[in-house]
C-alpha positions in Angstrom: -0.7 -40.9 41.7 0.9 -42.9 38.9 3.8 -40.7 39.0 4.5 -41.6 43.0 3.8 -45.3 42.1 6.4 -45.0 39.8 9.2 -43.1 42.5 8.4 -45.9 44.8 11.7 -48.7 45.5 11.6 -51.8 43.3 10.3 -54.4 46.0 6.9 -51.9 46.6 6.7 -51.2 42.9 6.4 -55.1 42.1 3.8 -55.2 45.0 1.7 -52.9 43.9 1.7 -54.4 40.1 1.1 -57.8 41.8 -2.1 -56.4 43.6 -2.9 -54.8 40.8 -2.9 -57.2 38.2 -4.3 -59.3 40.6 -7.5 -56.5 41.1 -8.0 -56.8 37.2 -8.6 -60.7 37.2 -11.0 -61.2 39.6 -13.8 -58.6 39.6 -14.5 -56.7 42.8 -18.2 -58.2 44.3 -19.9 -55.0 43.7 -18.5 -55.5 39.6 -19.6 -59.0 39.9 -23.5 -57.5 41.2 -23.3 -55.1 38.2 -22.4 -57.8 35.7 -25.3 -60.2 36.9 -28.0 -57.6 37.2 -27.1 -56.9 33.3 -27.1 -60.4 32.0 -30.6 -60.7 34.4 -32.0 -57.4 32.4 -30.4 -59.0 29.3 -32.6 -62.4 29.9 -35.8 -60.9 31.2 -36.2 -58.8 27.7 -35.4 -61.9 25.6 -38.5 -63.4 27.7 -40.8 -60.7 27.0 -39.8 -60.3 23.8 -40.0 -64.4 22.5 -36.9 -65.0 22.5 -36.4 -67.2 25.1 -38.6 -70.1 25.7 -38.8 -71.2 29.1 -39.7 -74.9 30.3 -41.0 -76.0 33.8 -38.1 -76.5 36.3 -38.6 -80.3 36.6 -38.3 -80.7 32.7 -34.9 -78.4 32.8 -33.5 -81.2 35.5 -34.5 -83.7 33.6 -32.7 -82.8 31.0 -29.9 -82.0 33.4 -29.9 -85.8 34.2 -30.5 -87.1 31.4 -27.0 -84.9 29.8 -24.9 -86.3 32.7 -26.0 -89.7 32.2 -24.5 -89.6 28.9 
């Protein structure tokens, strides 16, 4: 495959590294879903394990409010 890539005329060859550079910057959405089920995993066992304390929604925008009225 890389070999044909590379027989290819210069105007495709700079197309295809354009859409593939491109590919590498922006996750696909099924890399994005692996990504955020990790850092979900990730955050669940630093719950369970004390890690992590967690505050009641309304306290967190609060805070939230509080920060931007800064």
């Amino acid at each position: 495959m890389k070999n044909a890539a590379l027989q290819l005329p210069f105007a495709e060859r700079s197309e295809l590294a354009k859409a593939l550079l491109l590919s590498m910057e922006q996750p696909s959405e099924a890399e994005l879903d692996g990504l955020w089920e990790t850092e979900i995993n990730r955050r669940i066992e630093a719950v369970q394990k004390g890690e992590i304390k967690l505050i009641p929604g309304e306290e967190a925008f609060a805070r939230a409010r509080a920060a931007l009225r800064r």
